[in-house]
């Protein structure tokens, strides 16, 4: 059975997507975050726009920062957001 | 002892320093960041990633405890709408030695700026809005602790 | 703006930081030194050279203003008898940039430790007294800013 | 006419001397602090003891730190004290 994954969005990523979060079924062949993004781009043009410049995005898997090559494993939550600007 | 709070309400930096210093040590270093305005800024809107924020801040605090002999660390970060002049963040550290307290405070702020999941949106006086972008100087400051 | 106070009374570090930050800048760094006790210490007796103290502290503050872009500096140093846990000294700096505020605060404390005319006498629980001696680590810290 | 100079003492220097301050007439041939200390040693044995180890003492002339070679000039106040220990 495909792994269910929540995708949460923050800052202008959330505004651009127009939602706080999505729940998706991870395809079997998406083993890394990069591969998942490629899959998402095939599903919705908003992702195509968003993922056009990945240098502007950061990713956290189950609340830990990760790179595009990180394996999704059995993670429950992927967060997509711009570089942080707190403090 | 690590105390981490994310809240909308304001805080009293002196009272927080007093509470922390009761843990021991004679050197207390505090840093407060405020909303700085140039006349066009009306307010900041601060968003965060609740499930991750405390985890990220605790990781930073634990690393500081590894590197310096501290009695305690207090981190308070506000979220929501904050007007010009309001306090945003407090980092307070407590040690037997002033260099340890000051360096740890500086380290925590530098790390917080680059890996704690907060985002600032500027609300300008004309009603327009824009998300603040990351600054190279913050990235450089955070990296400077690596060696 | 430089504010220098030598007094016996206690101070409220948060209120002082608020007052200073009203001058401008979004980055406020504070350091508080307290009487640290190991169980044998009853109190410290702090003496100073009144005619020289403000002059020496002002010189340190002016040098800090030369080196960092600061809106203001507050220095409060207490004198007289202070019990374990009481506050001794506050240095607070205010800038647009956190590194400037933090570094200036650290610099002022390091200089204060070696060239401001204060002397500490320890009053131990058994009633004996002894004057605190200078520490090489303080001299090294003050010198580290020279280059 | 010889220059009048206040000498003020702090910390254990004050306790050892037993007074807060003295007022002296500077001898004509004492042009530096070091020469003045030599003169004082001839006046009182407490100074001989005190000045036996000058590394333990610091000096301020009219509220500025100075070394032993500093000229007294027309200064009004010499302070003698141990290294400072505030903060």
Coordinates of C-alpha atoms in Angstrom, one line a residue:
Chain A
X1 CA 0.0 0.0 0.0
X2 CA 1.3 3.4 -0.8
X3 CA 2.6 5.6 2.0
X4 CA 0.4 8.5 3.0
X5 CA 2.3 11.8 3.3
X6 CA 1.1 15.1 4.6
X7 CA 2.7 18.1 2.8
X8 CA 2.6 21.3 4.7
X9 CA 3.3 24.8 3.3
X10 CA 4.5 28.0 4.9
X11 CA 5.0 31.7 4.1
X12 CA 4.7 32.6 0.4
X13 CA 4.7 28.9 -0.6
X14 CA 1.4 28.5 1.3
X15 CA 0.1 31.6 -0.3
X16 CA 1.1 30.5 -3.8
X17 CA -0.4 27.0 -3.3
X18 CA -3.5 28.5 -1.7
X19 CA -3.7 25.8 0.9
X20 CA -2.0 25.0 4.3
X21 CA -1.5 21.4 3.5
X22 CA -2.2 18.4 1.3
X23 CA -2.3 14.7 1.9
X24 CA -1.1 12.5 -0.8
X25 CA -0.3 8.9 -1.5
X26 CA 3.3 8.6 -2.3
X27 CA 4.0 6.7 -5.5
X28 CA 6.1 3.6 -5.1
X29 CA 8.8 5.0 -7.4
X30 CA 9.3 8.3 -5.5
X31 CA 12.1 7.3 -3.1
X32 CA 13.6 10.7 -2.5
X33 CA 12.2 14.2 -2.0
X34 CA 13.5 15.2 -5.4
X35 CA 11.6 12.3 -7.1
X36 CA 8.4 13.2 -5.2
X37 CA 8.6 16.8 -6.5
X38 CA 9.0 15.5 -10.0
X39 CA 5.9 13.4 -9.5
X40 CA 3.9 16.4 -8.0
X41 CA 4.9 18.5 -11.1
X42 CA 3.0 16.0 -13.3
X43 CA -0.1 16.4 -11.1
X44 CA -0.6 20.2 -10.9
X45 CA 0.8 23.2 -12.8
X46 CA 1.0 25.1 -9.5
X47 CA 3.8 22.7 -8.5
X48 CA 5.5 23.2 -11.9
X49 CA 5.7 26.9 -11.1
X50 CA 6.7 26.5 -7.5
X51 CA 9.5 23.9 -8.2
X52 CA 10.9 25.8 -11.2
X53 CA 13.6 27.4 -8.9
X54 CA 14.4 24.9 -6.1
X55 CA 17.1 27.2 -4.7
X56 CA 14.4 29.3 -3.2
X57 CA 12.9 26.4 -1.3
X58 CA 13.7 24.5 1.8
X59 CA 12.4 21.1 2.9
X60 CA 11.8 19.4 6.3
X61 CA 10.9 15.8 6.6
X62 CA 9.2 15.0 9.9
X63 CA 10.4 18.3 11.2
X64 CA 14.1 18.0 10.3
X65 CA 15.7 20.0 7.5
X66 CA 16.7 17.7 4.6
X67 CA 18.0 18.0 1.1
X68 CA 16.4 16.9 -2.2
X69 CA 18.3 13.6 -2.1
X70 CA 16.8 12.6 1.3
X71 CA 14.9 9.3 1.2
X72 CA 11.2 9.7 2.1
X73 CA 11.3 6.4 4.0
X74 CA 8.2 6.1 6.1
X75 CA 8.0 9.8 6.9
X76 CA 4.6 11.2 7.8
X77 CA 5.1 14.9 7.0
X78 CA 7.0 16.9 4.4
X79 CA 7.2 20.7 4.8
X80 CA 8.0 23.0 1.9
X81 CA 8.9 26.6 2.7
X82 CA 11.2 29.5 1.8
X83 CA 14.4 30.1 3.8
X84 CA 13.6 31.1 7.3
X85 CA 13.6 34.7 8.4
X86 CA 12.9 34.7 12.2
X87 CA 14.7 36.3 15.0
Chain B
X1 CA 17.9 23.8 31.9
X2 CA 16.3 24.8 28.6
X3 CA 13.2 26.9 28.4
X4 CA 11.6 27.5 25.0
X5 CA 8.4 29.5 24.4
X6 CA 6.6 30.5 21.3
X7 CA 3.8 33.0 22.1
X8 CA 2.0 36.0 20.7
X9 CA 2.2 37.9 24.1
X10 CA 5.0 40.2 25.0
X11 CA 7.7 39.3 27.5
X12 CA 9.6 41.0 30.2
X13 CA 13.3 40.5 29.4
X14 CA 14.5 41.5 32.9
X15 CA 12.1 39.1 34.7
X16 CA 13.2 36.3 32.3
X17 CA 16.9 37.1 33.1
X18 CA 16.1 37.0 36.8
X19 CA 14.3 33.7 36.6
X20 CA 17.2 32.2 34.6
X21 CA 19.9 33.5 36.8
X22 CA 18.2 31.8 39.8
X23 CA 19.6 28.6 38.4
X24 CA 23.2 29.7 39.3
X25 CA 26.1 31.4 37.7
X26 CA 27.0 35.1 37.9
X27 CA 27.0 36.0 34.2
X28 CA 23.8 36.5 32.4
X29 CA 23.8 37.5 28.7
X30 CA 20.6 38.6 27.0
X31 CA 19.7 39.5 23.5
X32 CA 16.4 41.1 22.4
X33 CA 15.4 41.6 18.8
X34 CA 12.7 44.2 18.1
X35 CA 10.7 45.2 15.0
X36 CA 12.8 47.9 13.4
X37 CA 11.0 50.3 11.2
X38 CA 12.1 52.9 8.7
X39 CA 8.9 54.8 8.6
X40 CA 7.2 52.8 5.8
X41 CA 6.8 49.7 8.0
X42 CA 3.5 49.4 9.8
X43 CA 4.0 45.9 11.4
X44 CA 5.5 42.5 10.9
X45 CA 3.4 39.3 10.6
X46 CA 5.3 36.4 12.1
X47 CA 4.4 32.9 11.0
X48 CA 6.0 29.6 12.2
X49 CA 5.8 25.9 11.8
X50 CA 4.4 24.8 15.1
X51 CA 5.2 21.1 14.9
X52 CA 8.9 21.9 14.1
X53 CA 9.6 25.2 16.0
X54 CA 10.3 23.8 19.5
X55 CA 12.3 20.9 18.1
X56 CA 14.5 23.2 16.0
X57 CA 15.1 25.6 18.9
X58 CA 15.8 22.8 21.4
X59 CA 18.4 21.4 19.0
X60 CA 20.1 24.8 18.9
X61 CA 20.0 25.1 22.7
X62 CA 21.4 21.5 23.1
X63 CA 24.3 22.3 20.8
X64 CA 25.0 25.5 22.9
X65 CA 25.0 23.4 26.1
X66 CA 27.5 21.1 24.5
X67 CA 29.9 23.9 23.7
X68 CA 29.7 26.2 26.7
X69 CA 29.3 25.6 30.4
X70 CA 25.8 27.0 30.9
X71 CA 23.3 26.8 33.8
X72 CA 20.4 27.5 31.5
X73 CA 19.1 28.9 28.3
X74 CA 15.8 30.8 27.8
X75 CA 14.4 31.4 24.3
X76 CA 11.2 33.2 23.7
X77 CA 10.0 34.0 20.2
X78 CA 6.8 35.9 19.4
X79 CA 4.5 35.2 16.5
X80 CA 1.5 36.9 15.0
X81 CA 1.3 40.6 14.2
X82 CA 3.9 42.8 15.9
X83 CA 4.1 46.6 15.5
X84 CA 7.2 48.6 15.0
X85 CA 9.2 48.8 18.2
X86 CA 7.7 45.6 19.7
X87 CA 9.9 42.8 20.9
X88 CA 10.2 39.7 18.7
X89 CA 12.8 37.5 20.3
X90 CA 14.7 37.0 23.5
X91 CA 17.7 34.7 24.0
X92 CA 19.1 34.6 27.5
X93 CA 22.0 32.5 28.8
X94 CA 23.5 32.0 32.2
X95 CA 27.0 30.9 33.1
X96 CA 29.9 31.3 35.6
X97 CA 31.8 33.1 32.9
X98 CA 30.8 36.1 30.9
X99 CA 32.5 35.0 27.7
X100 CA 30.6 31.7 27.8
X101 CA 27.3 33.4 28.4
X102 CA 27.9 36.0 25.7
X103 CA 29.2 33.7 23.1
X104 CA 26.4 31.1 23.6
X105 CA 23.8 33.9 23.3
X106 CA 25.4 35.1 20.1
X107 CA 25.6 31.5 18.8
X108 CA 22.0 30.8 19.5
X109 CA 20.8 34.0 17.8
X110 CA 22.9 33.2 14.7
X111 CA 21.6 29.7 14.5
X112 CA 18.0 30.7 15.2
X113 CA 18.2 33.2 12.3
X114 CA 19.0 30.4 9.8
X115 CA 17.4 27.2 11.0
X116 CA 14.4 28.0 13.2
X117 CA 11.1 27.8 11.1
X118 CA 9.9 31.4 11.4
X119 CA 8.9 33.7 8.5
X120 CA 8.4 37.4 8.6
X121 CA 6.0 39.3 6.3
X122 CA 6.2 43.1 6.2
X123 CA 3.0 45.0 6.4
X124 CA 3.7 48.5 5.0
X125 CA 1.9 51.7 5.8
X126 CA 0.3 51.8 2.3
X127 CA -1.2 48.3 3.0
X128 CA 1.1 46.4 0.7
X129 CA 2.8 43.3 2.0
X130 CA 6.0 41.4 1.3
X131 CA 7.8 38.4 2.7
X132 CA 11.2 39.2 4.1
X133 CA 14.0 37.4 2.2
X134 CA 17.0 35.6 3.8
X135 CA 20.1 37.7 4.2
X136 CA 23.6 36.4 3.2
X137 CA 25.0 38.1 6.3
X138 CA 22.8 35.8 8.5
X139 CA 24.0 32.7 6.6
X140 CA 27.6 33.8 7.0
X141 CA 27.2 34.5 10.7
X142 CA 25.7 31.0 11.3
X143 CA 28.5 29.4 9.3
X144 CA 31.2 31.3 11.2
X145 CA 30.6 29.0 14.2
X146 CA 31.4 25.8 12.3
X147 CA 35.2 25.8 12.7
Chain C
X1 CA 23.8 58.3 23.8
X2 CA 25.8 57.2 26.8
X3 CA 24.3 56.7 30.2
X4 CA 26.6 55.8 33.1
X5 CA 25.4 55.3 36.7
X6 CA 27.2 54.2 39.8
X7 CA 24.8 53.5 42.6
X8 CA 24.2 51.3 45.6
X9 CA 20.5 50.6 44.7
X10 CA 19.5 47.6 42.5
X11 CA 18.4 48.1 38.9
X12 CA 15.8 46.5 36.6
X13 CA 17.7 45.2 33.6
X14 CA 14.6 44.9 31.5
X15 CA 13.4 48.4 32.1
X16 CA 16.9 49.7 31.3
X17 CA 16.9 47.7 28.0
X18 CA 13.5 49.2 27.2
X19 CA 14.7 52.7 27.9
X20 CA 17.8 52.3 25.8
X21 CA 16.0 50.6 22.8
X22 CA 13.6 53.6 22.6
X23 CA 16.7 55.4 21.0
X24 CA 16.3 53.2 17.9
X25 CA 17.8 50.0 16.5
X26 CA 16.2 46.6 16.7
X27 CA 19.1 44.7 18.4
X28 CA 19.6 45.1 22.2
X29 CA 22.3 43.2 23.9
X30 CA 22.5 43.1 27.7
X31 CA 25.0 41.6 30.2
X32 CA 24.4 41.4 33.9
X33 CA 27.0 40.3 36.4
X34 CA 25.9 39.0 39.7
X35 CA 27.6 38.1 43.0
X36 CA 28.4 34.5 42.6
X37 CA 28.8 32.5 45.8
X38 CA 30.3 29.1 46.5
X39 CA 28.6 28.7 49.9
X40 CA 31.4 30.3 51.9
X41 CA 30.7 33.8 50.5
X42 CA 28.4 36.0 52.5
X43 CA 28.7 39.2 50.5
X44 CA 30.9 41.4 48.4
X45 CA 31.9 44.9 49.4
X46 CA 32.4 47.1 46.3
X47 CA 34.6 50.2 46.6
X48 CA 35.3 52.6 43.8
X49 CA 37.2 55.8 43.0
X50 CA 34.4 58.3 42.6
X51 CA 36.3 61.0 40.9
X52 CA 37.6 58.6 38.3
X53 CA 34.9 56.1 37.8
X54 CA 32.6 57.9 35.4
X55 CA 35.6 59.2 33.4
X56 CA 36.9 55.7 33.0
X57 CA 33.6 54.2 32.0
X58 CA 32.8 57.0 29.6
X59 CA 36.2 56.5 27.9
X60 CA 35.3 52.8 27.4
X61 CA 31.9 53.7 26.0
X62 CA 33.3 56.3 23.6
X63 CA 35.7 53.7 22.3
X64 CA 32.8 51.3 21.7
X65 CA 30.9 54.1 19.9
X66 CA 34.0 54.5 17.6
X67 CA 34.1 50.9 16.7
X68 CA 30.4 49.9 16.4
X69 CA 27.3 51.6 15.0
X70 CA 25.4 52.0 18.2
X71 CA 22.3 54.1 19.2
X72 CA 23.2 54.0 22.8
X73 CA 25.1 52.4 25.7
X74 CA 23.9 52.0 29.3
X75 CA 26.3 51.1 32.0
X76 CA 25.2 50.7 35.7
X77 CA 27.6 49.5 38.3
X78 CA 26.6 49.0 41.9
X79 CA 28.9 49.8 44.9
X80 CA 28.7 49.0 48.6
X81 CA 27.7 45.7 50.2
X82 CA 26.0 43.2 47.9
X83 CA 24.8 39.8 49.0
X84 CA 25.2 36.6 47.0
X85 CA 22.9 36.6 44.0
X86 CA 22.5 40.3 43.9
X87 CA 23.2 42.2 40.6
X88 CA 26.5 44.1 40.4
X89 CA 26.8 45.4 36.9
X90 CA 24.7 46.0 33.7
X91 CA 26.0 46.8 30.3
X92 CA 23.4 47.3 27.6
X93 CA 23.9 48.2 24.0
X94 CA 21.6 49.0 21.1
X95 CA 22.2 48.8 17.4
X96 CA 20.6 48.0 14.1
X97 CA 22.7 44.8 13.9
X98 CA 22.9 42.1 16.5
X99 CA 26.6 41.4 16.0
X100 CA 27.4 45.1 16.7
X101 CA 25.3 45.1 19.8
X102 CA 26.7 41.9 21.2
X103 CA 30.3 42.6 20.3
X104 CA 30.2 46.1 21.8
X105 CA 28.6 44.7 25.0
X106 CA 31.3 42.1 25.3
X107 CA 34.0 44.7 24.6
X108 CA 32.7 47.1 27.3
X109 CA 32.6 44.3 29.9
X110 CA 36.1 43.2 29.1
X111 CA 37.5 46.8 29.3
X112 CA 35.5 47.5 32.4
X113 CA 37.0 44.5 34.2
X114 CA 40.5 45.8 33.7
X115 CA 40.4 49.7 33.7
X116 CA 37.3 50.8 35.6
X117 CA 38.3 51.7 39.2
X118 CA 36.3 49.3 41.2
X119 CA 37.6 46.8 43.8
X120 CA 35.8 43.9 45.4
X121 CA 36.3 42.6 48.9
X122 CA 34.9 39.2 49.8
X123 CA 33.1 38.9 53.1
X124 CA 33.1 35.3 54.0
X125 CA 30.5 33.5 56.2
X126 CA 33.0 33.1 59.0
X127 CA 33.5 36.9 59.1
X128 CA 36.9 36.9 57.4
X129 CA 37.6 39.3 54.6
X130 CA 39.8 39.4 51.6
X131 CA 40.3 41.6 48.6
X132 CA 39.7 39.9 45.2
X133 CA 42.8 39.7 43.0
X134 CA 43.0 40.5 39.3
X135 CA 42.7 37.5 37.0
X136 CA 45.0 36.8 34.1
X137 CA 41.9 35.7 32.0
X138 CA 40.4 39.2 32.4
X139 CA 43.6 40.8 31.3
X140 CA 43.8 38.4 28.3
X141 CA 40.2 39.2 27.4
X142 CA 40.7 42.9 27.4
X143 CA 43.9 42.6 25.3
X144 CA 42.2 40.4 22.8
X145 CA 40.4 43.5 21.4
X146 CA 43.6 45.3 20.5
X147 CA 44.2 43.8 17.1
Chain D
X1 CA 56.7 77.2 45.4
X2 CA 56.3 73.4 45.6
X3 CA 53.3 71.8 43.9
X4 CA 50.7 70.5 46.3
X5 CA 49.5 67.0 45.5
X6 CA 46.7 64.9 46.9
X7 CA 47.5 61.2 47.1
X8 CA 44.4 59.0 47.4
X9 CA 44.4 55.3 48.3
X10 CA 41.9 52.6 47.5
X11 CA 41.2 48.9 48.4
X12 CA 44.0 47.2 50.5
X13 CA 46.3 50.1 49.8
X14 CA 44.0 52.4 51.8
X15 CA 43.7 49.8 54.5
X16 CA 47.5 49.3 54.7
X17 CA 48.2 53.1 54.8
X18 CA 45.4 53.5 57.3
X19 CA 44.1 56.7 55.6
X20 CA 42.0 57.7 52.6
X21 CA 44.3 60.3 51.4
X22 CA 47.3 62.6 52.1
X23 CA 48.3 66.0 50.9
X24 CA 51.9 66.6 50.2
X25 CA 54.2 69.2 48.9
X26 CA 56.0 67.7 45.9
X27 CA 59.8 68.1 46.2
X28 CA 61.3 70.0 43.2
X29 CA 63.4 67.0 42.2
X30 CA 60.5 64.6 41.9
X31 CA 59.6 64.9 38.3
X32 CA 58.0 61.5 37.7
X33 CA 55.8 59.2 39.8
X34 CA 58.7 56.8 40.3
X35 CA 60.8 59.7 41.7
X36 CA 57.9 60.7 44.0
X37 CA 57.6 57.2 45.3
X38 CA 61.3 57.2 46.1
X39 CA 60.9 60.4 48.0
X40 CA 57.9 59.1 49.9
X41 CA 59.9 56.0 51.0
X42 CA 62.3 58.3 52.8
X43 CA 59.5 59.8 54.7
X44 CA 57.6 56.8 56.2
X45 CA 58.3 53.1 56.5
X46 CA 54.7 52.3 55.5
X47 CA 55.6 53.5 52.1
X48 CA 58.7 51.4 52.0
X49 CA 56.6 48.3 52.6
X50 CA 53.9 49.4 50.2
X51 CA 56.3 50.2 47.4
X52 CA 58.5 47.1 47.8
X53 CA 56.6 45.3 45.1
X54 CA 55.4 47.9 42.5
X55 CA 54.0 45.2 40.2
X56 CA 51.1 44.9 42.6
X57 CA 50.2 48.6 42.3
X58 CA 48.5 50.8 39.7
X59 CA 48.6 54.6 39.5
X60 CA 46.3 57.3 38.2
X61 CA 47.3 60.9 37.8
X62 CA 44.3 63.3 37.7
X63 CA 42.1 60.2 37.1
X64 CA 44.0 58.7 34.2
X65 CA 46.0 55.5 34.4
X66 CA 49.8 56.2 34.2
X67 CA 53.1 54.4 34.5
X68 CA 55.9 55.1 36.9
X69 CA 57.8 57.2 34.3
X70 CA 54.8 59.6 33.9
X71 CA 55.8 63.2 34.7
X72 CA 53.9 64.7 37.6
X73 CA 53.6 68.1 35.8
X74 CA 51.0 70.2 37.5
X75 CA 48.8 67.3 38.4
X76 CA 46.5 67.7 41.4
X77 CA 45.7 64.1 42.4
X78 CA 47.7 60.9 42.4
X79 CA 45.8 57.7 43.1
X80 CA 47.5 54.5 44.3
X81 CA 45.6 51.3 44.2
X82 CA 45.8 47.6 43.4
X83 CA 44.6 46.2 40.0
X84 CA 40.9 46.8 39.6
X85 CA 38.5 44.0 40.1
X86 CA 35.0 45.4 39.3
X87 CA 32.3 44.0 37.0

